[in-house]
Coordinates of C-alpha atoms and ligand atoms in Angstrom, one line a residue:
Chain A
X1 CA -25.2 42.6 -48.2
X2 CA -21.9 44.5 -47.3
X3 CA -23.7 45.4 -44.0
X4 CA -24.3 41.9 -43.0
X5 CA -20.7 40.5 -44.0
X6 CA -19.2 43.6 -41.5
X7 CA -21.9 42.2 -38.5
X8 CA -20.7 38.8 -39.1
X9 CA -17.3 40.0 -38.7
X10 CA -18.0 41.7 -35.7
X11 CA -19.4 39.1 -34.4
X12 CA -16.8 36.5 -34.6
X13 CA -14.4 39.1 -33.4
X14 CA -16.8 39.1 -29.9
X15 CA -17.0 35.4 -29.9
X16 CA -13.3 34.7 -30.2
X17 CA -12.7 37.7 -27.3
X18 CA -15.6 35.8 -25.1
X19 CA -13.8 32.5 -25.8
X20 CA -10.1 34.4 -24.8
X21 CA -11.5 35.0 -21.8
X22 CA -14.7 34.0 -20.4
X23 CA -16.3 35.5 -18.0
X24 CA -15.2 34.4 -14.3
X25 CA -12.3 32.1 -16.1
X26 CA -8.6 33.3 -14.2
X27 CA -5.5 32.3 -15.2
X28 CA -3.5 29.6 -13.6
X29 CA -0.5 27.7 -13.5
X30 CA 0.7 24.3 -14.1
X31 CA 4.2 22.8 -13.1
X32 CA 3.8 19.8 -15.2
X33 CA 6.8 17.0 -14.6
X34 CA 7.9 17.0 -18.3
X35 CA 10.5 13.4 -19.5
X36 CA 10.8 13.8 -23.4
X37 CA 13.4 10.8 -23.4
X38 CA 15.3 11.8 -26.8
X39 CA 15.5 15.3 -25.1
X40 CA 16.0 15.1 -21.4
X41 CA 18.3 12.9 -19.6
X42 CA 16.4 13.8 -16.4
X43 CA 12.6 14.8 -16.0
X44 CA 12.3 18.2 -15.6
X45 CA 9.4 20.5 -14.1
X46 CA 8.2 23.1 -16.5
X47 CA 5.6 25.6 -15.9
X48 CA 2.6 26.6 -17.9
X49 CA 0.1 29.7 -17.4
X50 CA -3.3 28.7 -18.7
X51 CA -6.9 30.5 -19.1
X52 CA -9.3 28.0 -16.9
X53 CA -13.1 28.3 -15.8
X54 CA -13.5 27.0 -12.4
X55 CA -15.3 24.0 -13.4
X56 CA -12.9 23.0 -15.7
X57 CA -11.1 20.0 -15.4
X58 CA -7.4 19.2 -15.2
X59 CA -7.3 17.5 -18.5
X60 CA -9.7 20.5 -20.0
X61 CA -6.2 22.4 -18.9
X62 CA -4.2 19.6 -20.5
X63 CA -5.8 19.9 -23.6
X64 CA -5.1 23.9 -23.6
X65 CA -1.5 23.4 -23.6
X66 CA -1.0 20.5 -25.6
X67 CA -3.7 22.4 -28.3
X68 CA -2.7 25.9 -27.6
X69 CA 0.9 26.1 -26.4
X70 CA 3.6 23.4 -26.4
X71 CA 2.0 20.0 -28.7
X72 CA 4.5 18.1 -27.8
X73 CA 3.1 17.5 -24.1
X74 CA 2.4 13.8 -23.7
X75 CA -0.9 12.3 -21.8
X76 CA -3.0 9.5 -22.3
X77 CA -7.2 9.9 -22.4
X78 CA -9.1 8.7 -24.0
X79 CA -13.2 8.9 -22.0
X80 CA -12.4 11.9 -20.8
X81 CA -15.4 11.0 -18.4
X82 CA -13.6 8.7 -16.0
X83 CA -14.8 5.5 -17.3
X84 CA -11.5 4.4 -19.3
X85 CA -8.8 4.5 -16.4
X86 CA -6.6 6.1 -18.7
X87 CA -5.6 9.3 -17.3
X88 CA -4.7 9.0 -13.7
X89 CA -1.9 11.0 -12.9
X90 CA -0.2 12.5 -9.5
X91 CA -1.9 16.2 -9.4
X92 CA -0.3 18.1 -6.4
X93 CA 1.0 15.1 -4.7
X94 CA -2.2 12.9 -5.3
X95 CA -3.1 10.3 -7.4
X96 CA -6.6 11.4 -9.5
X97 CA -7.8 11.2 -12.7
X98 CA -7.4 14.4 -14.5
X99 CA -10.8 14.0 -16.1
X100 CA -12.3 13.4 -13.0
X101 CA -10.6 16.9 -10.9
X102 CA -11.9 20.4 -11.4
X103 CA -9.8 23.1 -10.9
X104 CA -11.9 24.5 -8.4
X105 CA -11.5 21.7 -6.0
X106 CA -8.1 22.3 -6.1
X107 CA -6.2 25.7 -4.8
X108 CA -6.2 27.5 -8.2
X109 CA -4.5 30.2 -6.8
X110 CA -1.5 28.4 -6.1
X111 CA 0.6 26.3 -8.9
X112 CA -0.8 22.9 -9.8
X113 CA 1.9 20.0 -9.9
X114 CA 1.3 17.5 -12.1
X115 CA 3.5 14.2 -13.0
X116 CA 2.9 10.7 -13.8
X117 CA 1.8 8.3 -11.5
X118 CA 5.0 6.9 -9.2
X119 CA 6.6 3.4 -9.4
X120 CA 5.9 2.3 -12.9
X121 CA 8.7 3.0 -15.4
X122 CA 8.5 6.5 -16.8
X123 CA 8.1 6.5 -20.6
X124 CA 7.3 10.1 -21.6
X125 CA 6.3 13.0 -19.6
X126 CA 2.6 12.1 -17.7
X127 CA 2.9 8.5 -19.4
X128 CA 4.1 5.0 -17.7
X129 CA 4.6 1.9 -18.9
X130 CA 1.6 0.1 -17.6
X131 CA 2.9 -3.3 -18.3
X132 CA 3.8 -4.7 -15.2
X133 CA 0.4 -3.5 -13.7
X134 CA -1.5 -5.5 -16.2
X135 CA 0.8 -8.5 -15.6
X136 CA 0.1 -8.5 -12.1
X137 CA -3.6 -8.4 -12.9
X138 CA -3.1 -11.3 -15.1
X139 CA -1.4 -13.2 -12.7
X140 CA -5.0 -13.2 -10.6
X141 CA -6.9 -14.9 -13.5
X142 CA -9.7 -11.9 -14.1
X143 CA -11.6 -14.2 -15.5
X144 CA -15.0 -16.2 -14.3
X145 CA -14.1 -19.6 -13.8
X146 CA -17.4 -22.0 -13.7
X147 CA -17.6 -25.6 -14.6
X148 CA -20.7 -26.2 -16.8
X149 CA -21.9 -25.5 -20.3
X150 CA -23.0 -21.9 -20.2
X151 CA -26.2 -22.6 -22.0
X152 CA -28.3 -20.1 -19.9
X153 CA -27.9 -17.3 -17.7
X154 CA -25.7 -18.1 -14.3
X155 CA -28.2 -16.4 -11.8
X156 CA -26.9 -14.8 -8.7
X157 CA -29.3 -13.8 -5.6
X158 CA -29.2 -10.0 -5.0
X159 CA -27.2 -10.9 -1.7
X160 CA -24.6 -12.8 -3.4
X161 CA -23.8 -9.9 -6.0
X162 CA -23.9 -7.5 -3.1
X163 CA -20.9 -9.3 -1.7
X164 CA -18.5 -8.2 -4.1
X165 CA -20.1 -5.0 -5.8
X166 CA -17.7 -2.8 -4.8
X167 CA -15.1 -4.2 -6.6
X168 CA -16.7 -4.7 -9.6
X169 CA -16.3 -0.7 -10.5
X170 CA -12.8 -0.6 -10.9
X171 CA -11.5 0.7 -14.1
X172 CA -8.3 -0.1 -13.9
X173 CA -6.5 3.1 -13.8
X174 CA -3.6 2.5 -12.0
X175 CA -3.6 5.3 -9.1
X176 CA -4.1 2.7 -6.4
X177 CA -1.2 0.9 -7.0
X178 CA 0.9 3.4 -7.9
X179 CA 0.3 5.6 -4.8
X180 CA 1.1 2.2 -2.6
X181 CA 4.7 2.7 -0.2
X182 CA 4.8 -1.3 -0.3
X183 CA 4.8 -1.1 -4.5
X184 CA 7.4 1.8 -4.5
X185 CA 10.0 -0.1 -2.7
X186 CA 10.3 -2.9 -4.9
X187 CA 7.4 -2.8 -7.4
X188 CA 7.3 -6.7 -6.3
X189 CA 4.2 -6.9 -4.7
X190 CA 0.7 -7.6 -7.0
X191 CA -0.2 -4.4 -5.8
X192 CA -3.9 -3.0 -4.4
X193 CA -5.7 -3.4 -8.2
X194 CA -4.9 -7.0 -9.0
X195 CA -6.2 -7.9 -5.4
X196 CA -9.5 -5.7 -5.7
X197 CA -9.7 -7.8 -9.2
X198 CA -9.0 -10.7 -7.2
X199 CA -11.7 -9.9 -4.5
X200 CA -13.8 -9.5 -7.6
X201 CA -13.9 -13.3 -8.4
X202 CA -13.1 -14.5 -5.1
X203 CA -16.3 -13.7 -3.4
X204 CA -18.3 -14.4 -6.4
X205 CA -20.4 -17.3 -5.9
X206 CA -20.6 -18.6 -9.7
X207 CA -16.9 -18.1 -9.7
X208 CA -15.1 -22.1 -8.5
X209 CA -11.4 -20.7 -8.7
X210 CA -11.2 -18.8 -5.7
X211 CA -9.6 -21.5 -4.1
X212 CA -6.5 -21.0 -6.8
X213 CA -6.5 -17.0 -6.4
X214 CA -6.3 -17.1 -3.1
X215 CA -3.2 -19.2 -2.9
X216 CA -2.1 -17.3 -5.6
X217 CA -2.1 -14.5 -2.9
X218 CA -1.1 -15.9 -0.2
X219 CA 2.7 -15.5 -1.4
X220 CA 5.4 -13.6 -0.5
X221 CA 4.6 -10.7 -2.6
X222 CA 0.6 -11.0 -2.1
X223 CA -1.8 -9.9 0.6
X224 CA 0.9 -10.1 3.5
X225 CA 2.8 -7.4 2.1
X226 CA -0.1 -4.9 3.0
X227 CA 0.3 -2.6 5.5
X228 CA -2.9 -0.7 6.0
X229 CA -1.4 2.2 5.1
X230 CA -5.3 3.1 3.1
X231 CA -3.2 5.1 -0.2
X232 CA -5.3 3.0 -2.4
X233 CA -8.3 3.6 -0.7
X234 CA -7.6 7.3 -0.9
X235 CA -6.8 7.4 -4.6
X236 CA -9.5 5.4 -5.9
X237 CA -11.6 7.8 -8.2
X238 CA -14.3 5.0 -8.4
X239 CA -14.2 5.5 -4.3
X240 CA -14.0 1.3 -4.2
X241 CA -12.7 0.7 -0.1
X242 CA -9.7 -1.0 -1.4
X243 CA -8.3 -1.4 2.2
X244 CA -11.2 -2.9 3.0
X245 CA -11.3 -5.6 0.4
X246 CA -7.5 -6.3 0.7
X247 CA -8.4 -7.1 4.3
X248 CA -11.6 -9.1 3.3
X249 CA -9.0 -11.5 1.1
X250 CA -6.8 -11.9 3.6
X251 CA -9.2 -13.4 5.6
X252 CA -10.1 -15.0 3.0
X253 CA -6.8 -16.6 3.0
X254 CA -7.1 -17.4 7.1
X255 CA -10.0 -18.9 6.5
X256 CA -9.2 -21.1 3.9
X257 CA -12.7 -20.4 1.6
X258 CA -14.4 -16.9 0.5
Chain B
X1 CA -5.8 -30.7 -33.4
X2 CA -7.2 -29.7 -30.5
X3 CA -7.1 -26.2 -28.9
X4 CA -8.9 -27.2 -25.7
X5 CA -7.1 -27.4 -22.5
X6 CA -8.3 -29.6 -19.7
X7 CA -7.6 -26.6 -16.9
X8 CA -5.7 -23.7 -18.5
X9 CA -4.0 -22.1 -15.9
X10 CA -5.0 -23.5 -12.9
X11 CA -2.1 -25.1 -10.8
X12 CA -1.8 -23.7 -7.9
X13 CA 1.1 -22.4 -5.9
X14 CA 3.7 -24.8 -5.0
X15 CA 2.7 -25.7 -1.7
X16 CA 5.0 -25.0 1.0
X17 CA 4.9 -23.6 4.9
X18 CA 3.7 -20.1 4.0
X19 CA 6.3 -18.1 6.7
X20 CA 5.0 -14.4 5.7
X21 CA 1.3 -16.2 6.7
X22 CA 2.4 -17.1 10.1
X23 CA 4.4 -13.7 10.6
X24 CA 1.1 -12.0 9.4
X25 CA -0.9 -13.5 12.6
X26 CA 2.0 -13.6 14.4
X27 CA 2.5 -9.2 14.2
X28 CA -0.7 -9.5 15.8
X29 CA -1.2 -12.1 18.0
X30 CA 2.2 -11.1 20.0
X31 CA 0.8 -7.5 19.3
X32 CA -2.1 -7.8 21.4
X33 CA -0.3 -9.4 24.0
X34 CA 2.1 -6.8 24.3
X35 CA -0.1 -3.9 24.7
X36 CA -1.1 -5.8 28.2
X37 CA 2.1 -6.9 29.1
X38 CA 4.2 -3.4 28.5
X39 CA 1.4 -1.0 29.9
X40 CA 1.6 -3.3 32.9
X41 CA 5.3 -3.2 32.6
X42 CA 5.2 0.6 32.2
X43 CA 2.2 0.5 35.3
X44 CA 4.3 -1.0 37.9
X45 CA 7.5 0.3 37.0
X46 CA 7.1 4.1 36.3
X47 CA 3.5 4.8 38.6
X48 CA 2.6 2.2 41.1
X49 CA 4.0 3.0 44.7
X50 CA 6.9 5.4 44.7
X51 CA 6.7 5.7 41.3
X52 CA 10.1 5.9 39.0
X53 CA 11.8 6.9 42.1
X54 CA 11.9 3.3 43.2
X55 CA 14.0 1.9 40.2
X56 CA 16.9 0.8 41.6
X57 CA 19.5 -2.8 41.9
X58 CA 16.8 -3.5 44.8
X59 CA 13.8 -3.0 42.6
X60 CA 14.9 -4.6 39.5
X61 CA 16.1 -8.1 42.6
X62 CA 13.3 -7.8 43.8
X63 CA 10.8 -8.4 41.0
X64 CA 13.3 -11.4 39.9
X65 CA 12.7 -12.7 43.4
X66 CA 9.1 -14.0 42.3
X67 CA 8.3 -16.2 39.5
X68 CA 5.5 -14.1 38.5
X69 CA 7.4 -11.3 37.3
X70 CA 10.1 -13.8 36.0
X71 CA 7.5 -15.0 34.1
X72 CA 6.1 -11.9 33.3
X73 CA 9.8 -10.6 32.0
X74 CA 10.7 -13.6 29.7
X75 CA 7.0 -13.2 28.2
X76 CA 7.7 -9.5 27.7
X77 CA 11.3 -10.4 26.4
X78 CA 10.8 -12.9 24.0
X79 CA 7.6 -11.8 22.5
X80 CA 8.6 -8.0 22.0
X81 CA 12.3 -9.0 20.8
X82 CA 10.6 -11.6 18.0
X83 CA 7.8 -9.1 17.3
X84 CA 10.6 -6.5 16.8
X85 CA 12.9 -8.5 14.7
X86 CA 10.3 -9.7 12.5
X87 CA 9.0 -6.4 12.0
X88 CA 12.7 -5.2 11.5
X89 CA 13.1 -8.2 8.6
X90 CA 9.7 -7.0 6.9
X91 CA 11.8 -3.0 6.7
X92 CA 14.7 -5.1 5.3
X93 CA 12.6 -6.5 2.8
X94 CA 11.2 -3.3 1.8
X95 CA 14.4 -1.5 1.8
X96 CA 17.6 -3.3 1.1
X97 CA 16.9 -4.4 -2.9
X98 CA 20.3 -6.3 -3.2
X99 CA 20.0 -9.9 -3.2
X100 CA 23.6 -10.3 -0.8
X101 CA 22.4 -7.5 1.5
X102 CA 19.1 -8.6 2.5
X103 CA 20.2 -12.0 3.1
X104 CA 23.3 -10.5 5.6
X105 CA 21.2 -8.0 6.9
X106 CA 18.5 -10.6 7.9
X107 CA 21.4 -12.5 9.4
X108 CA 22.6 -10.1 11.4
X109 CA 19.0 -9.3 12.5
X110 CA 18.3 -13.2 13.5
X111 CA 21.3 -13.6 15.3
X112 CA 21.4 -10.4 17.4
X113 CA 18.0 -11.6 18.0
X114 CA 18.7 -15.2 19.6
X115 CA 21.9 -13.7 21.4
X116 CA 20.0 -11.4 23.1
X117 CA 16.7 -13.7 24.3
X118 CA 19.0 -16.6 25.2
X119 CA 21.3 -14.0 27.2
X120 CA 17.8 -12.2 28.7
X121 CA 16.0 -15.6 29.6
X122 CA 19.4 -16.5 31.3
X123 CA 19.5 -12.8 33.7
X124 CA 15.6 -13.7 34.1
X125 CA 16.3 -16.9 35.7
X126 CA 19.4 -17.3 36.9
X127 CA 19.9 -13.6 38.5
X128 CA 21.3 -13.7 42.0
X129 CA 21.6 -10.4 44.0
X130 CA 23.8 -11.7 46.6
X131 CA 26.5 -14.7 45.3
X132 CA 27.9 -16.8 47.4
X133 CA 31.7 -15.8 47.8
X134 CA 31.7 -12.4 46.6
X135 CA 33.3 -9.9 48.8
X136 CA 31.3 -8.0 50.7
X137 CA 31.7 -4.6 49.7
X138 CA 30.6 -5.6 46.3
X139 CA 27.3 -6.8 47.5
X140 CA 23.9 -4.4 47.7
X141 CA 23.2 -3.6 51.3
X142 CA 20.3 -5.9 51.6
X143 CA 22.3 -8.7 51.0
X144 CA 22.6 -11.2 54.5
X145 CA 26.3 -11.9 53.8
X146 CA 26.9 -8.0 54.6
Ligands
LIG1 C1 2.2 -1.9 22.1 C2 2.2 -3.1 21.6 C3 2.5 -3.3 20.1 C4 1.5 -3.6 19.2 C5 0.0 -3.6 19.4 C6 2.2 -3.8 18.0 C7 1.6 -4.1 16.8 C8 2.2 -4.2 15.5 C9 1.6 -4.7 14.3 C10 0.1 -5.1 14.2 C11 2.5 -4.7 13.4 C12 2.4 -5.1 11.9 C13 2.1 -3.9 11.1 C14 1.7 -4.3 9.7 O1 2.1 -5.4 9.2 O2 1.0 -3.5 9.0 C15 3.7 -4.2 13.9 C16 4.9 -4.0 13.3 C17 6.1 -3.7 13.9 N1 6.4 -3.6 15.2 FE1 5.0 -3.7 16.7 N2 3.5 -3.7 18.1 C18 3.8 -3.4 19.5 C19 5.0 -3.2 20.1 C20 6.2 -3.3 19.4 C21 7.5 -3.2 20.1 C22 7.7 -3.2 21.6 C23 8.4 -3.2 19.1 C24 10.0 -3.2 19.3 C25 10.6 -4.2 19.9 C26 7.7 -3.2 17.8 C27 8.4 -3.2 16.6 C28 7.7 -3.4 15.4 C29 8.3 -3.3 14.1 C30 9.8 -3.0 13.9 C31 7.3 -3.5 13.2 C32 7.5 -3.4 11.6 C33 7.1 -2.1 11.1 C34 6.6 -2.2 9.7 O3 6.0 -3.2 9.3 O4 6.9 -1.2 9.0 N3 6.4 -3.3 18.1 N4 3.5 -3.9 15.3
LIG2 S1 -9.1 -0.1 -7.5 FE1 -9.7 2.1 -8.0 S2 -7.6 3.1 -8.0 FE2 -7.2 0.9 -8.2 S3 -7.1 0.5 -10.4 FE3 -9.2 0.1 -9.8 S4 -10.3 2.0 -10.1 FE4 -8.1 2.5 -10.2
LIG3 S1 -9.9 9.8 -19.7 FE1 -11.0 7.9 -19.3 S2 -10.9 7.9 -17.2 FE2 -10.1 9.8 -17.5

């Protein structure tokens, strides 16, 4: 019996040394942009040494130091698998989702920077009030618009869905907006997420309000405030060309019809 | 009671002459124009026969002597100075956030503006190399009354 109880123990010794430092991890730092606002007047970098795998993700490393070293670190996530738009975040000058960017596609031996996303009011260290996003985004009714009881499906030819399927991925994250020079100056204009959401309905053909979005967009603050300067389309984690279908809506807007 | 809305939500925009439209097409309308206009500009000015060397009072007289390059001129003048001011009001826009400095800044940007295309189109068309009455010594040598 004894002998058993002393391998076990042994054992877990091992497993917690293999999980201290497993093979080919390295150690690297963070400079995260920390804002506690009953704390700090001003944000203020701090830096952070973690134990990472190559393969890990940024938010793995989140999760080390919020678990391991300092809980009062502030994030949101909640997928952890890039679905929820959550966790987008400026990592070394770039909008990404920190579940979405391993530490080996990054130069790990150099710091990592990490702050919240730019524009949107700061609430607490990688966190921003996303309120105004959203408005904006409501402002371009989200919604399908179709006259008719819906009593069966609304069928669509594969062509027809084709037409808008890039914008359906977006998951509303944020990083396009907020890494937009045009939003940063003001934070008046909709911004590159409400008109991909606008594209979205627009150019679908069951959809009868695009008439309504487009004029909605064709405002001081909408399409014309673009300036091709492709941020958005750069930031995108779902890879949607948000350029592109900024340009497709103003158009759009020329044209007078989808 | 009822809970259902005719059309929730769907009034559109109050409908007026949509200005950032029109200075949408307009960046690039006057845009493409003036590519044209000031490489040809550029072209006969700084490369075709004697090169920059030839810029002189003559030079500049003698292009004013034919409508073509009159024309040619005001074109370049008005579209590049509207193209420029416009573009200068959308970097107001951006940067100024004050309500009462935008508005003077845009001012100052308009009127500069119309002072300096009425004052160009008037040199275009009205320029004389050799008035009547002026003493001689102040006229360029090609000048008859020499
Ligand atoms: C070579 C011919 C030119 C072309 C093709 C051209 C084209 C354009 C276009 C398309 C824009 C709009 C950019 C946008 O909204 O994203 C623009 C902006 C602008 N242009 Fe030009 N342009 C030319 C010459 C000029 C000249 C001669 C001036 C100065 C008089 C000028 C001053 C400006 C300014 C100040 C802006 C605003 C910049 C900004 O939006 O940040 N451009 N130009
Ligand atoms: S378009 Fe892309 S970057 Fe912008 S909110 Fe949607 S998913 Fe995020
Ligand atoms: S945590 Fe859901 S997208 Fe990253």
């Amino acid at each position: 019996m004894s002998t058993i109880t002393v391998e076990a123990a042994q054992g877990s010794a091992l497993e917690s040394e293999m999980e201290e430092a497993p093979p080919g991890s390295f150690v690297v730092t963070l400079i995260i942009r920390r804002f506690i606002p009953e704390l700090d007047e001003e944000p203020r970098w701090q830096d952070f040494d973690v134990r990472v795998l190559p393969t890990d993700r940024i938010l793995d490393a989140l999760h080390k130091i919020k678990w391991e070293q300092d809980g009062s670190l502030t994030f949101r996530r909640s997928c952890a698998h890039g679905i929820c738009g959550s966790d987008a975040m400026r990592i070394n000058g770039r909008n990404r989702l920190a579940c979405k960017t391993l530490i080996k596609d990054l130069d790990p031996s150099q710091p990592i920077y990490v702050e919240a996303i730019k524009g949107l009011p700061l609430e607490k260290d990688l966190i921003v009030d996303m309120e105004p996003f959203f408005e904006s985004y409501r402002q371009i009714q989200p919604f399908l618009q179709a006259s008719g009881s819906p009593v069966r499906e609304r069928t669509q030819t594969v062509a027809a869905r084709e037409r808008f399927d890039d914008t359906t991925k977006c998951i509303l994250c944020a990083a396009c907006t907020s890494s937009c020079p045009v939003f940063w100056t003001d934070g008046q204009y909709f911004g590159p997420a409400a008109i991909v959401n606008a594209h979205r309905f627009i150019f679908d053909d069951r959809d009868e309000a695009a008439q309504v979005r487009l004029d909605i967009l064709n405002d001081k603050e909408g399409v014309w405030r673009c300036r091709t300067t492709f941020n958005c389309s750069e930031a995108c984690p779902r890879g949607i060309e948000v350029t592109k279908a900024i340009a497709e809506v103003k158009q759009a807007v020329l044209r007078g019809r989808p | 009671m009822t809970a259902t809305l005719d059309a929730p939500r769907s009034k559109p925009a109050p409908r007026r002459t949509n200005w950032e439209k029109w200075g949408w097409i307009y960046m690039r309308a006057s845009g493409v124009v003036l590519v044209v206009l000031i490489f040809g500009h550029l072209f006969v000015n700084l490369y075709a026969g004697e090169g920059v060397k030839a810029i002189d009072f003559g030079f500049v007289a003698g292009k004013w002597a034919s409508p073509f390059w009159q024309w040619y001129d005001a074109a370049l003048l008005w579209l590049a100075l509207i193209h420029g001011s416009n573009g200068m009001r959308t970097i107001v826009n951006d940067y100024s956030t004050g309500p009462r400095l935008n508005t003077w800044l845009k001012r100052a940007i308009f009127v500069s503006t119309v002072l300096l295309i009425l004052l160009g189109t008037l040199v275009i068309f009205t320029f004389d190399p050799c008035p009547t009455g002026t003493a001689a010594d102040l006229l360029p040598s090609f000048c008859a009354a020499r």
